[in-house]
Tab-separated table of C-alpha atoms in Angstrom:
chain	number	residue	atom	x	y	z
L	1	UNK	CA	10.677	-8.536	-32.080
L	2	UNK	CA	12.409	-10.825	-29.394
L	3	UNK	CA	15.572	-10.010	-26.931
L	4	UNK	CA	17.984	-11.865	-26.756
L	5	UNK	CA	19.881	-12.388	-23.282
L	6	UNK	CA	23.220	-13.259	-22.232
L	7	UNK	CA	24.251	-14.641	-18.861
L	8	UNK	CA	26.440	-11.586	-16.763
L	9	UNK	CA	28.658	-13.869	-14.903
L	10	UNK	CA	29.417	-11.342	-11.471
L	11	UNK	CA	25.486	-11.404	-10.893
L	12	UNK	CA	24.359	-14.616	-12.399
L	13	UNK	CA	21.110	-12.786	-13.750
L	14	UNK	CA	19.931	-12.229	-16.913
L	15	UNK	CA	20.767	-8.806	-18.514
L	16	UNK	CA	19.570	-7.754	-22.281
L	17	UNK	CA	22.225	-7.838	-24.768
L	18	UNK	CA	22.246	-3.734	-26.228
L	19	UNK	CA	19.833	-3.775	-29.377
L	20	UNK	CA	20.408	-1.280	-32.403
L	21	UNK	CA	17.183	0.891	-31.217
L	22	UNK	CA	16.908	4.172	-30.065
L	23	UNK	CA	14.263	4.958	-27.138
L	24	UNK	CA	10.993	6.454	-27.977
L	25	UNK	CA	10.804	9.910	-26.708
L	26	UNK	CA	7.601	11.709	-25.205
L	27	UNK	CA	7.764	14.271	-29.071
L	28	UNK	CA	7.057	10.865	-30.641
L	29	UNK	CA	4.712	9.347	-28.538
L	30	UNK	CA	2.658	13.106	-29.166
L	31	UNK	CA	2.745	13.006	-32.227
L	32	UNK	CA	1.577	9.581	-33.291
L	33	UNK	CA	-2.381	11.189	-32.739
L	34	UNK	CA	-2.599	13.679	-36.050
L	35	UNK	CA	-5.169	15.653	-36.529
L	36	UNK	CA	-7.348	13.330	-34.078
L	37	UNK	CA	-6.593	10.153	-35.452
L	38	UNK	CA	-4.025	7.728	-34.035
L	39	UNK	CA	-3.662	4.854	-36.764
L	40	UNK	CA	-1.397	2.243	-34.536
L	41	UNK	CA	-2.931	2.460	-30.723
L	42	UNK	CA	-0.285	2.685	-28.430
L	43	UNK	CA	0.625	0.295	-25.779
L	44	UNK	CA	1.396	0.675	-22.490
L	45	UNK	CA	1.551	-1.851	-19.241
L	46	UNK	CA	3.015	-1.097	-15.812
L	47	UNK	CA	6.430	-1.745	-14.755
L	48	UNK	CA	8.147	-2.513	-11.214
L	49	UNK	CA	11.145	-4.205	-11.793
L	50	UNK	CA	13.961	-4.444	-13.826
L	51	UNK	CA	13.502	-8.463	-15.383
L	52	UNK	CA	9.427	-7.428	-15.916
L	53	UNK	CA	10.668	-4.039	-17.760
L	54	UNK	CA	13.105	-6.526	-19.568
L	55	UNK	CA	10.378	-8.714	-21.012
L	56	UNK	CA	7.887	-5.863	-21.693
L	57	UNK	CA	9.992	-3.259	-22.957
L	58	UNK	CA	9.948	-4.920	-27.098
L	59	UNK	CA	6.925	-4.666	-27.629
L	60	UNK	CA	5.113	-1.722	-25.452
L	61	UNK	CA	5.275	1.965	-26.591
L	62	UNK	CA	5.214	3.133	-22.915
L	63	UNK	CA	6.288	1.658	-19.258
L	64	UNK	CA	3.944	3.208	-16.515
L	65	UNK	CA	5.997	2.819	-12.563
L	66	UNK	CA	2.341	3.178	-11.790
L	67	UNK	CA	1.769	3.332	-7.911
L	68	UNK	CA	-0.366	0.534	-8.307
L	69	UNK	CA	2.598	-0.863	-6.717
L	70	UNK	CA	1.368	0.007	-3.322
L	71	UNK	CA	-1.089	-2.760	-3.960
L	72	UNK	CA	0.758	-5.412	-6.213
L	73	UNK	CA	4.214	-5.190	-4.795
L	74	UNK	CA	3.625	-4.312	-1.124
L	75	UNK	CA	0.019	-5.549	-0.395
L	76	UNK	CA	-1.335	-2.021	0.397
L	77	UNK	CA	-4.832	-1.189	0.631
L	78	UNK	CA	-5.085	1.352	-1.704
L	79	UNK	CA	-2.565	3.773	-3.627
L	80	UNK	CA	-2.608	6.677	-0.966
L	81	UNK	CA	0.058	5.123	1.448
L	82	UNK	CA	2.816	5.029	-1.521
L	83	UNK	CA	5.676	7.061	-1.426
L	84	UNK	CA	8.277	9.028	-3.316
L	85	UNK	CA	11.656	6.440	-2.729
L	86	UNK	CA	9.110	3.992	-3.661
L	87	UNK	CA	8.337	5.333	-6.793
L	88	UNK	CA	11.980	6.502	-7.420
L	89	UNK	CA	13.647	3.202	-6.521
L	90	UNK	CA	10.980	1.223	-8.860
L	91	UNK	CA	11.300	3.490	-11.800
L	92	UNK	CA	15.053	3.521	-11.590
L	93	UNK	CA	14.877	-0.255	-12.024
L	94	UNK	CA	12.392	-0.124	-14.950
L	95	UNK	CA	14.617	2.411	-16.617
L	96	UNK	CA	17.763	-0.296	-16.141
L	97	UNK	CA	15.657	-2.957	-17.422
L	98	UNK	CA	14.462	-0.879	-20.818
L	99	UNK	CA	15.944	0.639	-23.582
L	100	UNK	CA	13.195	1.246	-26.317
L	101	UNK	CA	9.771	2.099	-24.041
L	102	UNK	CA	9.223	5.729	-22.567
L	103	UNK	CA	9.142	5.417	-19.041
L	104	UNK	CA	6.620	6.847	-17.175
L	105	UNK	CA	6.489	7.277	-13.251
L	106	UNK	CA	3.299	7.952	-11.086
L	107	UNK	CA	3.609	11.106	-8.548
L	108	UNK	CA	2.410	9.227	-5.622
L	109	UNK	CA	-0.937	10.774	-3.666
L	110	UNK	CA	0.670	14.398	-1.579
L	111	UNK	CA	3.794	14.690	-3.619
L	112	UNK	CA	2.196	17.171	-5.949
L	113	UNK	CA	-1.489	18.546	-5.099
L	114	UNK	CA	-0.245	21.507	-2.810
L	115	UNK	CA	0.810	23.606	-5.476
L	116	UNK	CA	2.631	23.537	-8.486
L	117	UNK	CA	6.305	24.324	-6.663
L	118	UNK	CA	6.012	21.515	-4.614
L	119	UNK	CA	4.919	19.330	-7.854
L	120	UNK	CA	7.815	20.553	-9.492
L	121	UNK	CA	10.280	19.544	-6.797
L	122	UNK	CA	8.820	16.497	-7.108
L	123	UNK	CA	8.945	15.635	-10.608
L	124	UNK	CA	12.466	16.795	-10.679
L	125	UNK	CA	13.656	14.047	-8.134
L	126	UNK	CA	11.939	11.558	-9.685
L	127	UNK	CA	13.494	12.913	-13.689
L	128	UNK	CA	16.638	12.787	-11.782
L	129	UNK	CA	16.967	10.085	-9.995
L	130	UNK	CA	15.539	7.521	-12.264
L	131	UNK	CA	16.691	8.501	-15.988
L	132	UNK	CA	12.454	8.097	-16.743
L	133	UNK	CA	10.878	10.571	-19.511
L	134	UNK	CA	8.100	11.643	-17.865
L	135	UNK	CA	5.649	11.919	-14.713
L	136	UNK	CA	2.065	11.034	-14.327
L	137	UNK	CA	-0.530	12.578	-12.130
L	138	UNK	CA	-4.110	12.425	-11.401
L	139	UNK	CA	-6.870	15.096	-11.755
L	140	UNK	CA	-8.571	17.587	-14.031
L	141	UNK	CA	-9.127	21.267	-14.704
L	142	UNK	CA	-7.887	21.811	-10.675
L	143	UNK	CA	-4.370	20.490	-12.339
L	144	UNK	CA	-3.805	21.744	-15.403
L	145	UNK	CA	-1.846	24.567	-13.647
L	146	UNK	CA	0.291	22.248	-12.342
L	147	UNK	CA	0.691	20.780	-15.761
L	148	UNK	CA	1.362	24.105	-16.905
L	149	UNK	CA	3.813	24.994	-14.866
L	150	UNK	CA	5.360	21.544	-15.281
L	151	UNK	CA	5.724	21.242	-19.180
L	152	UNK	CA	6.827	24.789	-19.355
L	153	UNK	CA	9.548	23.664	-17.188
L	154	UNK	CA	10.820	20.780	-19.209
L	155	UNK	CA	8.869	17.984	-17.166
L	156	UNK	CA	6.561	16.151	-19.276
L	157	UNK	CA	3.268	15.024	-17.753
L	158	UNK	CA	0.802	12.885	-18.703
L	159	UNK	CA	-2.617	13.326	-16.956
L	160	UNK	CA	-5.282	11.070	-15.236
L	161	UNK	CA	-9.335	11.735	-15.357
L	162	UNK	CA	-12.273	9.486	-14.828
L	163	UNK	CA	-11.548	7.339	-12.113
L	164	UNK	CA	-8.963	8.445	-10.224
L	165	UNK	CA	-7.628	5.793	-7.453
L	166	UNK	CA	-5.828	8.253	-5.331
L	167	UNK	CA	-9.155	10.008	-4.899
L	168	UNK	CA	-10.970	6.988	-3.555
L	169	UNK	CA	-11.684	8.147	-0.260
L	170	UNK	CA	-13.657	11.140	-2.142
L	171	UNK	CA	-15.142	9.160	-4.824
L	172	UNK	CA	-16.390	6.558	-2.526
L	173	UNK	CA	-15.184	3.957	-4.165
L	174	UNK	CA	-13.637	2.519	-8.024
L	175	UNK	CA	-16.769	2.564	-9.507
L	176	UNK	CA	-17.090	3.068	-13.097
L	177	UNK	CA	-17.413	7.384	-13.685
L	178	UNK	CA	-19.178	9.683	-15.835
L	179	UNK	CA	-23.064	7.739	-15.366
L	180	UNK	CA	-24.452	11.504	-14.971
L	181	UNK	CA	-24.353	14.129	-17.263
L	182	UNK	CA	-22.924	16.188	-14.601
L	183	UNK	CA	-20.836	14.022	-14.201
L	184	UNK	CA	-19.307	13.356	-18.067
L	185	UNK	CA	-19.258	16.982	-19.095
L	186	UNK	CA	-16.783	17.160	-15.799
L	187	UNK	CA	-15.119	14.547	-17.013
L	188	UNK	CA	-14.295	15.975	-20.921
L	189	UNK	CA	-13.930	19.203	-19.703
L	190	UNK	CA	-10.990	18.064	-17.168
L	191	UNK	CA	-9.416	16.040	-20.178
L	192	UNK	CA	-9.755	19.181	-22.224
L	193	UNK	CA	-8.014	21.272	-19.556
L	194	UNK	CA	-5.402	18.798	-19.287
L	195	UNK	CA	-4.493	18.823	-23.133
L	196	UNK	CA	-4.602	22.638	-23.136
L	197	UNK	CA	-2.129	23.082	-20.641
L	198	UNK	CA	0.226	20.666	-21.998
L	199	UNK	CA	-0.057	17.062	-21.454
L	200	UNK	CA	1.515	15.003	-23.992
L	201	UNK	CA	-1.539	11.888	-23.067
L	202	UNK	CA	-4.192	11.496	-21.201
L	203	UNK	CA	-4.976	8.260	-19.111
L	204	UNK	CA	-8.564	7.755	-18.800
L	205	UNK	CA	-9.554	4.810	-16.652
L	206	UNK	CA	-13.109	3.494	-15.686
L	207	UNK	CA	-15.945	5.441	-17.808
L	208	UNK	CA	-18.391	4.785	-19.834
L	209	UNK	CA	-17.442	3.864	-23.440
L	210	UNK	CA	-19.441	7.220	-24.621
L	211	UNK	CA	-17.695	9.651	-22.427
L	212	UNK	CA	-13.992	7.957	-23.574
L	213	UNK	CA	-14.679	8.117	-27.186
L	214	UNK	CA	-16.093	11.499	-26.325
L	215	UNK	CA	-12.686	12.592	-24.705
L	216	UNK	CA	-10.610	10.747	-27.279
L	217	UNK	CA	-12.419	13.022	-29.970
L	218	UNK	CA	-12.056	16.162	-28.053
L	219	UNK	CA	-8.126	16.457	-27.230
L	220	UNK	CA	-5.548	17.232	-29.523
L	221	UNK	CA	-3.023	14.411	-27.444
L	222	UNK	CA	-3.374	10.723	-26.847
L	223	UNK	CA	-5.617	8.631	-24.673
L	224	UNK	CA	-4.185	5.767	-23.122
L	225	UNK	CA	-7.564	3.821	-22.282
L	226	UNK	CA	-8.121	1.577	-19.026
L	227	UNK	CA	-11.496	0.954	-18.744
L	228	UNK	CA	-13.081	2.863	-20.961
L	229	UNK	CA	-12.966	2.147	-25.362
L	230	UNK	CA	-11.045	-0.012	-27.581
L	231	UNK	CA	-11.802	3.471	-29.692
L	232	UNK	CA	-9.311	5.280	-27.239
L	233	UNK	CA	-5.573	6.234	-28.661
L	234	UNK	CA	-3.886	3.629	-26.796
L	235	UNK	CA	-4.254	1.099	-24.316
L	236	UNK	CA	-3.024	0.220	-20.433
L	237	UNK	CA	-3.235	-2.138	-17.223
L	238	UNK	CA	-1.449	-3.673	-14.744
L	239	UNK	CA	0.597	-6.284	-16.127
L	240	UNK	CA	0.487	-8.643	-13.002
L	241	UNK	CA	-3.625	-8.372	-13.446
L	242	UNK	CA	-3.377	-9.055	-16.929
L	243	UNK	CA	-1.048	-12.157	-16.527
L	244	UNK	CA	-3.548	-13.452	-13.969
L	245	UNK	CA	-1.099	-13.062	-11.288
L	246	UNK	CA	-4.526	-12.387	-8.551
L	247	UNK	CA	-7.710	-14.249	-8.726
L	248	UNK	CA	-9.393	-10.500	-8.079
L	249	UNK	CA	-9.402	-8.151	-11.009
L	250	UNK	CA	-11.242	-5.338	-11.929
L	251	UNK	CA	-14.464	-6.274	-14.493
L	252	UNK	CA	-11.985	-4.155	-17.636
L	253	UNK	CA	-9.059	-6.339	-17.137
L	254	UNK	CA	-8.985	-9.246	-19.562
L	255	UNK	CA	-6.732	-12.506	-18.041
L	256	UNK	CA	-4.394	-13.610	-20.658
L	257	UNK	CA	-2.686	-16.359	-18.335
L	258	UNK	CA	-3.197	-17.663	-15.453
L	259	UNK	CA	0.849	-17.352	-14.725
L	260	UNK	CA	-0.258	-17.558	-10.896
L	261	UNK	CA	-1.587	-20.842	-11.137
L	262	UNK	CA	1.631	-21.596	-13.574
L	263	UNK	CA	3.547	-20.686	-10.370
L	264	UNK	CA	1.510	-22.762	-7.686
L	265	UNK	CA	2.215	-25.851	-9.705
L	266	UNK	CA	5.833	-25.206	-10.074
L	267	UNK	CA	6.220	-24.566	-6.449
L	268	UNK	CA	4.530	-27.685	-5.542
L	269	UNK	CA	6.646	-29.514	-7.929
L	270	UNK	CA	9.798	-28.370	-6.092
L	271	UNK	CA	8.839	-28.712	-2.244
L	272	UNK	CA	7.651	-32.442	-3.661
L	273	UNK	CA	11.261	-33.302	-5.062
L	274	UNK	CA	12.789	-31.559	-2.118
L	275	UNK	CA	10.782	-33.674	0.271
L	276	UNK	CA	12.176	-36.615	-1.562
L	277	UNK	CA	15.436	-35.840	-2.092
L	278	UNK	CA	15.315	-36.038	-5.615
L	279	UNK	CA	16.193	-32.251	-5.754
L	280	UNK	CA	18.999	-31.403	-5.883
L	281	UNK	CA	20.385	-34.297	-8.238
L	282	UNK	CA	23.667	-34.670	-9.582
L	283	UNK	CA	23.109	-32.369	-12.927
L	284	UNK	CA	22.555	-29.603	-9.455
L	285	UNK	CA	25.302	-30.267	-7.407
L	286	UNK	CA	29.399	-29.819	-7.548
L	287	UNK	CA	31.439	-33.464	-7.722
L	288	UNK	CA	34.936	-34.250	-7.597
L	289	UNK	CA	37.084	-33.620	-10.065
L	290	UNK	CA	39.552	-36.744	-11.389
């Protein structure tokens, strides 16, 4: 499906022309796994800005405001220094720039671990003050109270197991998860929690294929796969990683441009005609009238 655009003349920017579509709401998105089997896989990418949620939002089921946008927007080290107006002034452009996608925002690292009170104060200013459906946060079994107390609430929450990047200082680093048995029962038992108490989906990121098809098979709700199986109940990443916006990328992230190098050229293009006055030409530039 494309989008068509029309030119808003008091901000010269592109804004979508209203399509006959309703949103997607968080009841649909649950119920597109029945009785274990999801037969379309969902899609999901990440979202910062408005144009980006513009061009995603036709054909994704889901925009994440992931705080990955510690690291792709503002050159952070890791997720953990993100915080709340960050996430709520991102999602409330991705929620301007969309109109079919659920919109998903990340509770950034200590907006929501203390208890589930303080989660819930949290996912209520971020509801409110971008329009988005529904909050993610990280971590298993030791959540699903939060969850709990969340979805009973009227906040919809998708969880997070596996690898879980605002527990890198614990985990010791973003290596893949669930090599030990130990280690994968943990990891389908925190998925299981997390479905129990109430999560519409579950993101699992970085495991072994085994352990993903392993939780896929053993909740009731999605799984949005990053690293993990094609066999999972839907798919994510980070759309700048995926675009080949950074020569870096984690080994699960498959490059479908290069749109950085796309960019390089362009730019050198333009400080060339610049240098030589070619730019700006007469097609660019405001002449007398007769």
């Amino acid at each position: 499906m494309s989008t068509t655009f029309q030119l808003d003349t008091s901000t010269s920017r592109a804004n979508p022309t209203p399509q006959p579509m309703k949103r997607l709401t968080v009841p649909r998105i649950r119920a597109r796994k029945v009785d274990g089997v999801t037969e379309e896989p969902l899609v999901m990418l990440t979202a910062y800005t408005a144009r980006q949620a513009q061009l995603l939002d036709a054909h994704c089921d889901l925009l994440l405001v992931g705080d990955s946008l510690g690291q792709v927007i503002y050159g952070l080290p890791s997720t953990i220094p993100v915080t709340m107006e960050m996430m709520a002034n991102h999602g409330a452009a991705v929620v301007r720039g969309s109109y079919h996608a659920v919109v998903v925002i990340d509770m950034p690292f200590g907006s929501y671990e203390a208890s589930p009170e303080q989660a819930f104060e949290s996912a209520a200013r971020l509801l409110k003050e971008t329009g988005a459906a529904a909050v993610k946060l990280e971590g298993g079994a030791a959540m699903a109270p939060t969850v709990e107390f969340l979805a009973s609430r009227g906040i919809p929450v998708m969880g997070h197991v596996g690898l879980t990047p605002q527990a890198v200082n614990v985990l010791g680093g973003y290596a893949a998860r669930g090599r030990s048995d130990a280690e994968a029962g943990k990891i389908v038992s925190d998925a299981k929690a997390l479905d129990e108490a109430g999560a519409f989906a579950v993101v699992v990121e970085g495991v072994v294929e085994p352990i993903a098809i392993a939780v896929t098979e053993a909740v009731s709700c999605p799984t949005i796969g990053i690293g993990a199986s094609a066999k999972c109940d839907g798919q994510v990443l980070v759309t700048d990683d995926m675009l080949g916006m950074f020569e870096r990328v984690p080994r699960f992230v498959k490059r479908y441009e290069n749109i950085a190098e796309i960019i390089e050229k362009t730019v050198a293009t333009y400080a060339g005609e610049v240098r030589a006055r070619s730019f700006p030409g007469e097609e660019q530039t405001y002449q007398p009238k007769d």
